[in-house]
PDB file of C-alpha atoms in Angstrom:
ATOM      1  CA  UNK X   1     188.255 -54.077 287.623  1.00  0.00           C
ATOM      2  CA  UNK X   2     191.184 -55.952 289.055  1.00  0.00           C
ATOM      3  CA  UNK X   3     189.066 -58.445 291.084  1.00  0.00           C
ATOM      4  CA  UNK X   4     189.860 -59.567 294.495  1.00  0.00           C
ATOM      5  CA  UNK X   5     193.718 -59.103 294.930  1.00  0.00           C
ATOM      6  CA  UNK X   6     195.459 -61.153 297.411  1.00  0.00           C
ATOM      7  CA  UNK X   7     199.241 -60.822 298.640  1.00  0.00           C
ATOM      8  CA  UNK X   8     201.373 -62.873 299.001  1.00  0.00           C
ATOM      9  CA  UNK X   9     200.334 -65.468 296.662  1.00  0.00           C
ATOM     10  CA  UNK X  10     203.081 -68.078 298.362  1.00  0.00           C
ATOM     11  CA  UNK X  11     204.880 -67.898 301.562  1.00  0.00           C
ATOM     12  CA  UNK X  12     206.956 -70.452 303.342  1.00  0.00           C
ATOM     13  CA  UNK X  13     207.776 -69.597 306.791  1.00  0.00           C
ATOM     14  CA  UNK X  14     209.346 -71.251 310.021  1.00  0.00           C
ATOM     15  CA  UNK X  15     207.037 -72.106 312.818  1.00  0.00           C
ATOM     16  CA  UNK X  16     206.512 -69.497 315.490  1.00  0.00           C
ATOM     17  CA  UNK X  17     206.965 -66.742 313.003  1.00  0.00           C
ATOM     18  CA  UNK X  18     204.470 -64.260 312.391  1.00  0.00           C
ATOM     19  CA  UNK X  19     202.339 -64.449 309.111  1.00  0.00           C
ATOM     20  CA  UNK X  20     200.500 -61.354 307.509  1.00  0.00           C
ATOM     21  CA  UNK X  21     198.235 -62.021 304.393  1.00  0.00           C
ATOM     22  CA  UNK X  22     196.811 -59.120 302.823  1.00  0.00           C
ATOM     23  CA  UNK X  23     193.426 -58.803 300.644  1.00  0.00           C
ATOM     24  CA  UNK X  24     192.002 -55.932 298.595  1.00  0.00           C
ATOM     25  CA  UNK X  25     188.572 -56.343 298.024  1.00  0.00           C
ATOM     26  CA  UNK X  26     186.862 -55.574 294.966  1.00  0.00           C
ATOM     27  CA  UNK X  27     185.985 -51.458 295.104  1.00  0.00           C
ATOM     28  CA  UNK X  28     182.369 -50.988 296.386  1.00  0.00           C
ATOM     29  CA  UNK X  29     181.984 -54.576 297.628  1.00  0.00           C
ATOM     30  CA  UNK X  30     180.854 -54.006 301.280  1.00  0.00           C
ATOM     31  CA  UNK X  31     181.397 -57.712 302.301  1.00  0.00           C
ATOM     32  CA  UNK X  32     184.743 -59.448 302.849  1.00  0.00           C
ATOM     33  CA  UNK X  33     185.312 -63.092 303.511  1.00  0.00           C
ATOM     34  CA  UNK X  34     188.399 -64.858 304.562  1.00  0.00           C
ATOM     35  CA  UNK X  35     188.222 -68.592 303.659  1.00  0.00           C
ATOM     36  CA  UNK X  36     190.800 -71.437 304.644  1.00  0.00           C
ATOM     37  CA  UNK X  37     191.039 -74.235 302.353  1.00  0.00           C
ATOM     38  CA  UNK X  38     192.818 -77.796 303.293  1.00  0.00           C
ATOM     39  CA  UNK X  39     192.535 -81.239 302.025  1.00  0.00           C
ATOM     40  CA  UNK X  40     191.156 -82.538 305.112  1.00  0.00           C
ATOM     41  CA  UNK X  41     188.244 -79.754 305.676  1.00  0.00           C
ATOM     42  CA  UNK X  42     187.903 -78.447 302.384  1.00  0.00           C
ATOM     43  CA  UNK X  43     187.016 -74.569 302.470  1.00  0.00           C
ATOM     44  CA  UNK X  44     185.962 -73.193 305.676  1.00  0.00           C
ATOM     45  CA  UNK X  45     184.895 -69.610 306.471  1.00  0.00           C
ATOM     46  CA  UNK X  46     187.375 -67.946 308.935  1.00  0.00           C
ATOM     47  CA  UNK X  47     185.832 -64.654 309.394  1.00  0.00           C
ATOM     48  CA  UNK X  48     183.391 -62.288 307.694  1.00  0.00           C
ATOM     49  CA  UNK X  49     183.070 -58.205 307.481  1.00  0.00           C
ATOM     50  CA  UNK X  50     180.558 -56.030 306.674  1.00  0.00           C
ATOM     51  CA  UNK X  51     181.168 -52.726 305.967  1.00  0.00           C
ATOM     52  CA  UNK X  52     184.285 -53.010 307.767  1.00  0.00           C
ATOM     53  CA  UNK X  53     182.780 -54.451 310.900  1.00  0.00           C
ATOM     54  CA  UNK X  54     183.712 -58.417 312.063  1.00  0.00           C
ATOM     55  CA  UNK X  55     180.057 -60.008 311.699  1.00  0.00           C
ATOM     56  CA  UNK X  56     180.939 -63.686 312.757  1.00  0.00           C
ATOM     57  CA  UNK X  57     184.327 -64.671 313.261  1.00  0.00           C
ATOM     58  CA  UNK X  58     183.385 -68.021 314.934  1.00  0.00           C
ATOM     59  CA  UNK X  59     185.576 -69.813 312.448  1.00  0.00           C
ATOM     60  CA  UNK X  60     188.683 -68.186 313.641  1.00  0.00           C
ATOM     61  CA  UNK X  61     190.471 -71.308 314.868  1.00  0.00           C
ATOM     62  CA  UNK X  62     192.047 -69.973 317.785  1.00  0.00           C
ATOM     63  CA  UNK X  63     193.627 -66.548 319.357  1.00  0.00           C
ATOM     64  CA  UNK X  64     196.650 -67.089 317.492  1.00  0.00           C
ATOM     65  CA  UNK X  65     194.390 -65.833 314.378  1.00  0.00           C
ATOM     66  CA  UNK X  66     193.374 -62.353 313.899  1.00  0.00           C
ATOM     67  CA  UNK X  67     191.691 -60.311 311.084  1.00  0.00           C
ATOM     68  CA  UNK X  68     191.424 -56.556 310.442  1.00  0.00           C
ATOM     69  CA  UNK X  69     189.422 -54.434 308.020  1.00  0.00           C
ATOM     70  CA  UNK X  70     190.789 -50.892 308.624  1.00  0.00           C
ATOM     71  CA  UNK X  71     189.150 -49.638 305.779  1.00  0.00           C
ATOM     72  CA  UNK X  72     186.773 -50.871 302.939  1.00  0.00           C
ATOM     73  CA  UNK X  73     189.646 -51.671 300.483  1.00  0.00           C
ATOM     74  CA  UNK X  74     192.022 -53.364 302.862  1.00  0.00           C
ATOM     75  CA  UNK X  75     191.792 -56.564 305.091  1.00  0.00           C
ATOM     76  CA  UNK X  76     194.761 -58.536 306.974  1.00  0.00           C
ATOM     77  CA  UNK X  77     194.809 -61.991 308.322  1.00  0.00           C
ATOM     78  CA  UNK X  78     197.291 -62.795 311.011  1.00  0.00           C
ATOM     79  CA  UNK X  79     198.656 -65.611 312.497  1.00  0.00           C
ATOM     80  CA  UNK X  80     200.959 -65.193 315.320  1.00  0.00           C
ATOM     81  CA  UNK X  81     203.071 -67.671 316.062  1.00  0.00           C
ATOM     82  CA  UNK X  82     202.185 -69.829 313.197  1.00  0.00           C
ATOM     83  CA  UNK X  83     202.401 -73.718 312.939  1.00  0.00           C
ATOM     84  CA  UNK X  84     202.625 -76.300 310.870  1.00  0.00           C
ATOM     85  CA  UNK X  85     199.033 -77.477 310.927  1.00  0.00           C
ATOM     86  CA  UNK X  86     198.331 -73.757 309.416  1.00  0.00           C
ATOM     87  CA  UNK X  87     199.706 -74.647 306.240  1.00  0.00           C
ATOM     88  CA  UNK X  88     196.640 -74.222 303.753  1.00  0.00           C
ATOM     89  CA  UNK X  89     195.748 -72.026 300.852  1.00  0.00           C
ATOM     90  CA  UNK X  90     193.651 -68.875 302.398  1.00  0.00           C
ATOM     91  CA  UNK X  91     191.215 -67.032 300.009  1.00  0.00           C
ATOM     92  CA  UNK X  92     189.597 -63.711 300.473  1.00  0.00           C
ATOM     93  CA  UNK X  93     186.534 -63.005 298.632  1.00  0.00           C
ATOM     94  CA  UNK X  94     184.315 -60.026 298.311  1.00  0.00           C
ATOM     95  CA  UNK X  95     180.826 -59.270 297.619  1.00  0.00           C
ATOM     96  CA  UNK X  96     178.197 -56.193 297.522  1.00  0.00           C
ATOM     97  CA  UNK X  97     175.588 -56.892 299.832  1.00  0.00           C
ATOM     98  CA  UNK X  98     173.737 -53.462 298.922  1.00  0.00           C
ATOM     99  CA  UNK X  99     171.452 -55.677 297.313  1.00  0.00           C
ATOM    100  CA  UNK X 100     170.501 -59.607 297.278  1.00  0.00           C
ATOM    101  CA  UNK X 101     171.379 -61.330 294.318  1.00  0.00           C
ATOM    102  CA  UNK X 102     174.881 -60.842 294.288  1.00  0.00           C
ATOM    103  CA  UNK X 103     177.566 -63.528 293.610  1.00  0.00           C
ATOM    104  CA  UNK X 104     180.646 -64.009 295.634  1.00  0.00           C
ATOM    105  CA  UNK X 105     184.377 -63.121 294.038  1.00  0.00           C
ATOM    106  CA  UNK X 106     187.470 -65.147 295.405  1.00  0.00           C
ATOM    107  CA  UNK X 107     190.968 -64.001 295.080  1.00  0.00           C
ATOM    108  CA  UNK X 108     193.795 -66.254 293.683  1.00  0.00           C
ATOM    109  CA  UNK X 109     194.634 -67.550 297.256  1.00  0.00           C
ATOM    110  CA  UNK X 110     197.583 -67.309 299.648  1.00  0.00           C
ATOM    111  CA  UNK X 111     199.331 -70.613 299.834  1.00  0.00           C
ATOM    112  CA  UNK X 112     201.163 -70.891 303.143  1.00  0.00           C
ATOM    113  CA  UNK X 113     203.436 -73.547 303.931  1.00  0.00           C
ATOM    114  CA  UNK X 114     204.628 -73.249 307.789  1.00  0.00           C
ATOM    115  CA  UNK X 115     207.779 -75.849 308.309  1.00  0.00           C
TER     116      UNK X 115
ATOM    117  CA  UNK L   1     176.311 -85.777 308.268  1.00  0.00           C
ATOM    118  CA  UNK L   2     177.616 -82.425 306.318  1.00  0.00           C
ATOM    119  CA  UNK L   3     174.998 -79.921 305.791  1.00  0.00           C
ATOM    120  CA  UNK L   4     176.219 -80.136 302.028  1.00  0.00           C
ATOM    121  CA  UNK L   5     176.796 -83.249 300.421  1.00  0.00           C
ATOM    122  CA  UNK L   6     178.150 -83.402 296.930  1.00  0.00           C
ATOM    123  CA  UNK L   7     178.239 -86.335 294.496  1.00  0.00           C
ATOM    124  CA  UNK L   8     180.238 -88.164 293.187  1.00  0.00           C
ATOM    125  CA  UNK L   9     183.419 -87.202 294.936  1.00  0.00           C
ATOM    126  CA  UNK L  10     185.525 -88.202 291.563  1.00  0.00           C
ATOM    127  CA  UNK L  11     184.405 -88.418 288.230  1.00  0.00           C
ATOM    128  CA  UNK L  12     186.699 -89.151 285.161  1.00  0.00           C
ATOM    129  CA  UNK L  13     184.958 -89.241 281.769  1.00  0.00           C
ATOM    130  CA  UNK L  14     186.033 -88.929 278.016  1.00  0.00           C
ATOM    131  CA  UNK L  15     185.643 -85.768 276.035  1.00  0.00           C
ATOM    132  CA  UNK L  16     182.378 -85.173 274.671  1.00  0.00           C
ATOM    133  CA  UNK L  17     180.107 -87.127 277.130  1.00  0.00           C
ATOM    134  CA  UNK L  18     177.643 -85.325 279.243  1.00  0.00           C
ATOM    135  CA  UNK L  19     178.619 -84.641 282.949  1.00  0.00           C
ATOM    136  CA  UNK L  20     176.171 -84.399 285.763  1.00  0.00           C
ATOM    137  CA  UNK L  21     177.209 -83.267 289.358  1.00  0.00           C
ATOM    138  CA  UNK L  22     174.923 -83.691 292.348  1.00  0.00           C
ATOM    139  CA  UNK L  23     174.586 -81.492 295.339  1.00  0.00           C
ATOM    140  CA  UNK L  24     172.155 -82.107 298.430  1.00  0.00           C
ATOM    141  CA  UNK L  25     171.864 -80.062 301.322  1.00  0.00           C
ATOM    142  CA  UNK L  26     170.008 -80.380 304.677  1.00  0.00           C
ATOM    143  CA  UNK L  27     169.240 -76.586 305.856  1.00  0.00           C
ATOM    144  CA  UNK L  28     167.108 -73.735 304.691  1.00  0.00           C
ATOM    145  CA  UNK L  29     168.923 -71.796 302.010  1.00  0.00           C
ATOM    146  CA  UNK L  30     168.471 -68.251 300.145  1.00  0.00           C
ATOM    147  CA  UNK L  31     171.196 -69.032 297.375  1.00  0.00           C
ATOM    148  CA  UNK L  32     173.063 -72.028 296.018  1.00  0.00           C
ATOM    149  CA  UNK L  33     176.769 -71.453 294.083  1.00  0.00           C
ATOM    150  CA  UNK L  34     178.445 -73.549 291.956  1.00  0.00           C
ATOM    151  CA  UNK L  35     182.417 -72.904 291.963  1.00  0.00           C
ATOM    152  CA  UNK L  36     184.990 -74.256 289.920  1.00  0.00           C
ATOM    153  CA  UNK L  37     188.480 -74.475 290.941  1.00  0.00           C
ATOM    154  CA  UNK L  38     191.153 -75.279 288.605  1.00  0.00           C
ATOM    155  CA  UNK L  39     194.488 -76.876 289.908  1.00  0.00           C
ATOM    156  CA  UNK L  40     196.611 -74.110 291.500  1.00  0.00           C
ATOM    157  CA  UNK L  41     194.094 -71.667 290.746  1.00  0.00           C
ATOM    158  CA  UNK L  42     191.502 -69.389 292.080  1.00  0.00           C
ATOM    159  CA  UNK L  43     188.122 -70.167 292.746  1.00  0.00           C
ATOM    160  CA  UNK L  44     185.345 -68.647 290.082  1.00  0.00           C
ATOM    161  CA  UNK L  45     181.469 -68.375 290.748  1.00  0.00           C
ATOM    162  CA  UNK L  46     179.800 -70.190 287.801  1.00  0.00           C
ATOM    163  CA  UNK L  47     176.527 -69.900 289.212  1.00  0.00           C
ATOM    164  CA  UNK L  48     174.158 -68.318 292.163  1.00  0.00           C
ATOM    165  CA  UNK L  49     170.697 -69.901 292.074  1.00  0.00           C
ATOM    166  CA  UNK L  50     167.769 -69.505 294.158  1.00  0.00           C
ATOM    167  CA  UNK L  51     165.170 -71.420 291.931  1.00  0.00           C
ATOM    168  CA  UNK L  52     164.635 -73.031 288.607  1.00  0.00           C
ATOM    169  CA  UNK L  53     167.607 -73.460 286.115  1.00  0.00           C
ATOM    170  CA  UNK L  54     170.560 -71.309 284.632  1.00  0.00           C
ATOM    171  CA  UNK L  55     172.589 -71.724 281.624  1.00  0.00           C
ATOM    172  CA  UNK L  56     175.807 -70.332 280.688  1.00  0.00           C
ATOM    173  CA  UNK L  57     177.539 -71.706 277.398  1.00  0.00           C
ATOM    174  CA  UNK L  58     177.771 -75.499 278.075  1.00  0.00           C
ATOM    175  CA  UNK L  59     177.219 -75.253 281.576  1.00  0.00           C
ATOM    176  CA  UNK L  60     173.341 -75.756 283.221  1.00  0.00           C
ATOM    177  CA  UNK L  61     172.921 -75.498 286.986  1.00  0.00           C
ATOM    178  CA  UNK L  62     169.378 -76.446 288.196  1.00  0.00           C
ATOM    179  CA  UNK L  63     168.131 -76.460 291.805  1.00  0.00           C
ATOM    180  CA  UNK L  64     164.885 -77.934 293.607  1.00  0.00           C
ATOM    181  CA  UNK L  65     164.149 -76.022 296.613  1.00  0.00           C
ATOM    182  CA  UNK L  66     161.329 -78.605 297.936  1.00  0.00           C
ATOM    183  CA  UNK L  67     163.788 -81.637 297.623  1.00  0.00           C
ATOM    184  CA  UNK L  68     166.938 -79.502 298.702  1.00  0.00           C
ATOM    185  CA  UNK L  69     168.649 -80.636 295.599  1.00  0.00           C
ATOM    186  CA  UNK L  70     170.985 -79.036 292.841  1.00  0.00           C
ATOM    187  CA  UNK L  71     172.545 -80.553 289.665  1.00  0.00           C
ATOM    188  CA  UNK L  72     175.462 -79.119 287.539  1.00  0.00           C
ATOM    189  CA  UNK L  73     175.605 -80.286 284.192  1.00  0.00           C
ATOM    190  CA  UNK L  74     178.305 -79.917 281.312  1.00  0.00           C
ATOM    191  CA  UNK L  75     177.442 -80.642 277.620  1.00  0.00           C
ATOM    192  CA  UNK L  76     179.886 -81.586 275.339  1.00  0.00           C
ATOM    193  CA  UNK L  77     182.512 -82.106 277.923  1.00  0.00           C
ATOM    194  CA  UNK L  78     186.399 -80.999 276.939  1.00  0.00           C
ATOM    195  CA  UNK L  79     189.651 -81.574 278.898  1.00  0.00           C
ATOM    196  CA  UNK L  80     189.586 -78.025 280.038  1.00  0.00           C
ATOM    197  CA  UNK L  81     186.671 -78.612 282.244  1.00  0.00           C
ATOM    198  CA  UNK L  82     188.803 -80.557 284.373  1.00  0.00           C
ATOM    199  CA  UNK L  83     188.365 -78.908 287.686  1.00  0.00           C
ATOM    200  CA  UNK L  84     187.080 -79.374 290.950  1.00  0.00           C
ATOM    201  CA  UNK L  85     183.456 -77.969 291.293  1.00  0.00           C
ATOM    202  CA  UNK L  86     182.312 -76.809 294.916  1.00  0.00           C
ATOM    203  CA  UNK L  87     178.710 -76.613 295.718  1.00  0.00           C
ATOM    204  CA  UNK L  88     178.003 -73.994 298.177  1.00  0.00           C
ATOM    205  CA  UNK L  89     174.793 -72.916 300.376  1.00  0.00           C
ATOM    206  CA  UNK L  90     174.011 -69.322 301.773  1.00  0.00           C
ATOM    207  CA  UNK L  91     171.422 -69.788 304.641  1.00  0.00           C
ATOM    208  CA  UNK L  92     170.085 -67.107 307.006  1.00  0.00           C
ATOM    209  CA  UNK L  93     173.310 -65.932 307.790  1.00  0.00           C
ATOM    210  CA  UNK L  94     175.626 -64.280 304.929  1.00  0.00           C
ATOM    211  CA  UNK L  95     178.023 -66.959 305.157  1.00  0.00           C
ATOM    212  CA  UNK L  96     178.581 -70.097 302.484  1.00  0.00           C
ATOM    213  CA  UNK L  97     178.514 -73.635 303.527  1.00  0.00           C
ATOM    214  CA  UNK L  98     180.558 -75.583 301.014  1.00  0.00           C
ATOM    215  CA  UNK L  99     180.580 -79.229 300.035  1.00  0.00           C
ATOM    216  CA  UNK L 100     183.850 -81.091 299.776  1.00  0.00           C
ATOM    217  CA  UNK L 101     183.886 -80.755 295.934  1.00  0.00           C
ATOM    218  CA  UNK L 102     183.973 -83.068 293.055  1.00  0.00           C
ATOM    219  CA  UNK L 103     186.932 -83.255 291.169  1.00  0.00           C
ATOM    220  CA  UNK L 104     186.404 -83.648 287.342  1.00  0.00           C
ATOM    221  CA  UNK L 105     188.596 -85.267 284.829  1.00  0.00           C
ATOM    222  CA  UNK L 106     187.954 -85.049 281.194  1.00  0.00           C
ATOM    223  CA  UNK L 107     190.259 -87.187 279.088  1.00  0.00           C
ATOM    224  CA  UNK L 108     191.085 -86.438 275.274  1.00  0.00           C
TER     225      UNK L 108
END
């Protein structure tokens, strides 16, 4: 399996622009997570999907952030409008929660810089 | 106080030394992960523990549920072990709560 695939790997955008980050989870995994990592706050959960349904979005910082999972093999995280403080590494991760004891797999991350 | 505390925050050692990184948590958990992140790279789950001890190569992870404490040990450390090691706990909900990470540097 190719693992969790994220795109783009790096993006530099101007403040106010829309940013869309994409994620393809590992085939067969029914849980998908979006995390954000910054120097100040470390890793934080933004949103968690199970069977394509958002279960916990309490970590989404504000209305500028939205996430969708239209099917089991694709998810997007959108920031509109983007701000410099959104600069961070955004990780997508997936896990098979059909039974307990499964580990989580992370993508390589999307490095976002908003200038 | 953070729910997950790691120590030390930074650790520099010479090649060959025995390394220990500690993680304490304050919530009930169903599992604990040790993650490894190389500079500029992604995150890899090294271990997932709910009790006892696990070993993989030169890496050993232990957990004491009663004391809410876990340790990650590296034997015969090597410069390629240089990375950030992150402890993460999984509570009743499915999400992980992360420690701030321990930056390990192994000098040749």
